[in-house]
């Protein structure tokens, strides 16, 4: 992020959109067969011809879930909830390239809308 204000706004955006880790819950639902890995959208990497390894499952809002799906990231929707399957770990989620890309795109779209409304 470019400056402190933008960094703070971005951090708040991530905190609002990516709310809770539920890795233990989702892994247990998968282990018990309540959910299936086949239910995960974008779990298979066509380029690499293998399944992506999901390290963390996060509750995200529905708008972000759709954006992550469009970005080709693993997402899981069921009657029990909806989660983003994070394929990285070891750093704060706000450092994920995909979230930064989506945020920048949303920021640009917001600016375009504002300029059209003026």
Rosetta silent file (secondary structure, phi, psi, omega in degrees, C-alpha in Angstrom):
SEQUENCE: XXXXXXXXXXXXXXXXXXXXXXXXXXXXXXXXXXXXXXXXXXXXXXXXXXXXXXXXXXXXXXXXXXXXXXXXXXXXXXXXXXXXXXXXXXXXXXXXXXXXXXXXXXXXXXXXXXXXXX
SCORE:     score description
SCORE:     0.000 S_00000001
   1 L     0.000  152.160 -170.078    0.000    0.000    0.000 S_00000001
   2 L   -77.754  -44.299 -177.853    1.194    3.482   -0.809 S_00000001
   3 L  -138.557  173.877 -175.608    0.790    5.479    2.384 S_00000001
   4 H   -59.867  -42.204 -179.797   -0.172    5.108    6.018 S_00000001
   5 H   -62.109  -47.423  178.800   -3.779    6.185    5.457 S_00000001
   6 H   -63.257  -38.977  178.408   -4.245    3.712    2.622 S_00000001
   7 H   -61.850  -43.872  179.207   -2.554    0.995    4.690 S_00000001
   8 H   -64.120  -44.708  179.109   -4.934    1.648    7.600 S_00000001
   9 H   -62.990  -41.645  178.856   -7.969    1.650    5.291 S_00000001
  10 H   -63.793  -44.969  179.075   -6.796   -1.557    3.642 S_00000001
  11 H   -59.172  -43.522  178.295   -6.215   -3.237    7.029 S_00000001
  12 H   -64.746  -38.578  178.218   -9.740   -2.229    8.134 S_00000001
  13 H   -61.468  -47.358  179.511  -11.163   -3.518    4.836 S_00000001
  14 H   -61.916  -45.145 -179.798   -9.488   -6.918    5.336 S_00000001
  15 H   -60.414  -34.964 -179.456  -10.681   -7.110    8.954 S_00000001
  16 H   -77.541  -33.179 -174.600  -14.260   -6.371    7.828 S_00000001
  17 H   -91.221  -35.346 -177.165  -14.263   -8.777    4.869 S_00000001
  18 E  -112.925   92.743 -162.706  -12.183  -11.715    6.190 S_00000001
  19 E   -91.020  -46.437 -173.172  -13.628  -12.185    9.627 S_00000001
  20 E  -143.094  142.448  171.639  -12.834  -15.546   11.252 S_00000001
  21 E   -82.655  131.820  176.224  -10.662  -18.579   10.714 S_00000001
  22 L  -131.896   38.229 -177.659  -12.666  -21.799   10.788 S_00000001
  23 H   -57.876  -45.961 -177.692  -10.023  -24.235    9.612 S_00000001
  24 H   -62.518  -43.868  179.499  -10.663  -26.781   12.367 S_00000001
  25 H   -61.937  -51.092 -176.851  -14.422  -26.770   11.720 S_00000001
  26 H   -64.374  -42.355  178.605  -14.160  -27.116    7.932 S_00000001
  27 H   -61.272  -38.657  178.399  -11.480  -29.819    8.165 S_00000001
  28 H   -67.373  -41.877  177.451  -13.691  -31.769   10.586 S_00000001
  29 H   -62.324  -38.012  177.299  -16.719  -31.411    8.276 S_00000001
  30 H   -69.238  -44.585 -179.026  -14.588  -32.694    5.389 S_00000001
  31 H   -60.937  -39.816 -178.675  -13.141  -35.550    7.466 S_00000001
  32 L   -81.552   -4.227  179.262  -16.610  -36.707    8.561 S_00000001
  33 L    80.344    9.650  177.233  -17.938  -36.562    4.996 S_00000001
  34 L   -71.140  -37.559  170.704  -20.460  -33.844    5.805 S_00000001
  35 L  -117.570  158.026  179.357  -18.712  -31.743    3.180 S_00000001
  36 L  -122.549  145.772  176.659  -16.691  -33.068    0.257 S_00000001
  37 H   -60.011  -25.705  177.986  -13.511  -31.737   -1.296 S_00000001
  38 H   -68.949  -17.819  177.088  -15.411  -32.044   -4.582 S_00000001
  39 H   -78.593  -13.310 -177.221  -17.740  -29.290   -3.318 S_00000001
  40 L   -79.110  120.873  177.911  -14.841  -26.827   -3.254 S_00000001
  41 E   -76.050  137.730  178.548  -14.922  -24.534   -6.279 S_00000001
  42 L    66.982   24.152  179.146  -11.500  -23.977   -7.904 S_00000001
  43 L   -77.527  -27.840 -179.279   -9.812  -26.691   -5.812 S_00000001
  44 E   -93.371  124.995  179.230   -8.344  -28.341   -8.899 S_00000001
  45 E   -90.269  104.132 -177.794   -5.518  -26.414  -10.545 S_00000001
  46 L   -60.266  -39.077 -178.459   -5.911  -27.067  -14.280 S_00000001
  47 L   -63.763  -46.344 -178.346   -2.494  -25.591  -15.042 S_00000001
  48 L   -87.142  -11.867 -177.923   -0.649  -27.783  -12.536 S_00000001
  49 L    55.522   46.306  177.115   -3.071  -30.712  -13.020 S_00000001
  50 E  -156.474  164.365  177.561   -3.372  -31.274   -9.272 S_00000001
  51 E   -75.169  140.260  174.722   -5.480  -30.342   -6.295 S_00000001
  52 L   -74.546  145.770  176.212   -4.537  -27.136   -4.500 S_00000001
  53 L   -92.730  120.329  178.061   -3.552  -27.516   -0.866 S_00000001
  54 L   -94.847  124.132 -179.633   -5.724  -25.395    1.410 S_00000001
  55 L   -95.226  -29.047 -175.996   -3.950  -24.421    4.628 S_00000001
  56 E  -143.510  145.329  174.589   -6.651  -22.235    6.186 S_00000001
  57 E  -115.177  125.497 -176.315  -10.421  -21.793    5.844 S_00000001
  58 E  -122.654  139.060  169.439  -11.780  -18.278    6.432 S_00000001
  59 E   -75.732  128.876  175.638  -15.285  -16.851    6.703 S_00000001
  60 E  -131.186  160.277  178.755  -15.542  -13.975    4.261 S_00000001
  61 L   -71.035  161.965 -172.358  -18.476  -11.817    3.245 S_00000001
  62 H   -63.196  -35.396  178.482  -20.462  -12.906    0.184 S_00000001
  63 H   -62.421  -46.550 -179.537  -19.138  -10.116   -2.050 S_00000001
  64 H   -67.649  -36.665  177.958  -15.523  -11.107   -1.341 S_00000001
  65 H   -58.565  -44.507  177.230  -16.341  -14.803   -1.745 S_00000001
  66 H   -62.657  -42.293  179.926  -17.609  -14.077   -5.271 S_00000001
  67 H   -64.489  -41.069  178.010  -14.513  -11.981   -6.036 S_00000001
  68 H   -64.791  -39.095  176.954  -12.201  -14.754   -4.787 S_00000001
  69 H   -62.230  -44.162  177.934  -14.054  -17.286   -6.937 S_00000001
  70 H   -62.568  -29.307  178.003  -13.589  -15.045   -9.988 S_00000001
  71 L   -78.836   -3.631  179.280   -9.877  -14.867   -9.115 S_00000001
  72 L    83.813   18.192 -179.614   -9.735  -18.667   -9.278 S_00000001
  73 L   -90.517  149.870  179.381   -9.254  -19.179   -5.537 S_00000001
  74 L   -63.438  129.473  174.576  -10.798  -22.129   -3.672 S_00000001
  75 E  -135.844  150.048 -178.384  -14.183  -21.327   -2.149 S_00000001
  76 E  -132.284  122.934  176.832  -16.689  -23.577   -0.442 S_00000001
  77 E  -119.533  134.243  176.852  -20.408  -22.866   -0.139 S_00000001
  78 E  -151.880  177.586  177.243  -22.776  -25.139    1.724 S_00000001
  79 L   -69.775  -11.062  179.700  -25.883  -25.004    3.877 S_00000001
  80 L   -93.162  -14.758 -178.939  -23.476  -24.800    6.844 S_00000001
  81 E   154.625 -174.514  179.411  -21.604  -21.718    5.667 S_00000001
  82 E  -140.226  135.929 -173.693  -19.263  -20.304    3.062 S_00000001
  83 E  -139.923  153.541  170.291  -15.479  -20.137    3.255 S_00000001
  84 E   -97.601  128.542  176.265  -12.391  -19.062    1.350 S_00000001
  85 E   -90.429  101.304 -176.740   -9.733  -21.762    1.158 S_00000001
  86 E   -78.277  125.150 -175.998   -6.478  -19.903    1.703 S_00000001
  87 L   -98.735   12.106  173.142   -3.587  -21.637   -0.064 S_00000001
  88 L  -127.324  164.019  178.263   -0.879  -19.696    1.776 S_00000001
  89 L  -157.583  167.626  175.836    0.010  -19.527    5.437 S_00000001
  90 L    93.825   -4.606  175.520    2.560  -18.032    7.784 S_00000001
  91 L  -138.793  160.546  178.092    1.795  -14.389    7.158 S_00000001
  92 L   -60.145  141.350 -176.982   -1.083  -12.096    7.982 S_00000001
  93 H   -59.611  -24.566 -179.587   -3.890  -12.495    5.462 S_00000001
  94 H   -67.801  -13.227  178.352   -3.697   -8.815    4.522 S_00000001
  95 H   -87.258   -4.876  179.925   -0.374   -9.608    2.798 S_00000001
  96 L   -66.906  129.606 -179.692   -2.045  -12.002    0.331 S_00000001
  97 H   -55.644  -40.420 -175.766   -1.668  -10.740   -3.229 S_00000001
  98 H   -63.422  -39.579  178.897   -5.213  -11.731   -4.126 S_00000001
  99 H   -68.123  -39.606  178.374   -6.743   -9.572   -1.387 S_00000001
 100 H   -63.634  -41.598  178.795   -4.568   -6.609   -2.356 S_00000001
 101 H   -62.224  -46.992 -179.472   -5.572   -7.024   -6.013 S_00000001
 102 H   -63.632  -42.711  179.169   -9.287   -7.185   -5.176 S_00000001
 103 H   -60.793  -47.896  179.953   -9.003   -4.171   -2.850 S_00000001
 104 H   -60.128  -41.425  179.644   -7.229   -2.063   -5.477 S_00000001
 105 H   -64.145  -42.762  178.918   -9.847   -3.000   -8.060 S_00000001
 106 H   -64.074  -39.801  178.979  -12.668   -2.096   -5.658 S_00000001
 107 H   -62.084  -45.089  179.148  -10.943    1.213   -4.866 S_00000001
 108 H   -63.827  -43.884  179.073  -10.638    2.052   -8.576 S_00000001
 109 H   -61.124  -42.198  178.431  -14.261    1.110   -9.228 S_00000001
 110 H   -61.738  -40.941  178.615  -15.371    3.302   -6.330 S_00000001
 111 H   -66.789  -38.910  177.984  -13.400    6.229   -7.696 S_00000001
 112 H   -63.266  -43.683  178.738  -14.891    5.718  -11.161 S_00000001
 113 H   -61.560  -44.038  179.716  -18.405    5.677   -9.700 S_00000001
 114 H   -61.425  -41.815 -178.371  -17.718    8.834   -7.698 S_00000001
 115 H   -69.807  -31.439  176.922  -16.408   10.697  -10.750 S_00000001
 116 H   -70.992  -32.367 -178.363  -19.469    9.670  -12.803 S_00000001
 117 H   -75.905  -21.266 -177.554  -21.796   10.898  -10.059 S_00000001
 118 L   -74.560    0.000    0.000  -20.172   14.360   -9.917 S_00000001
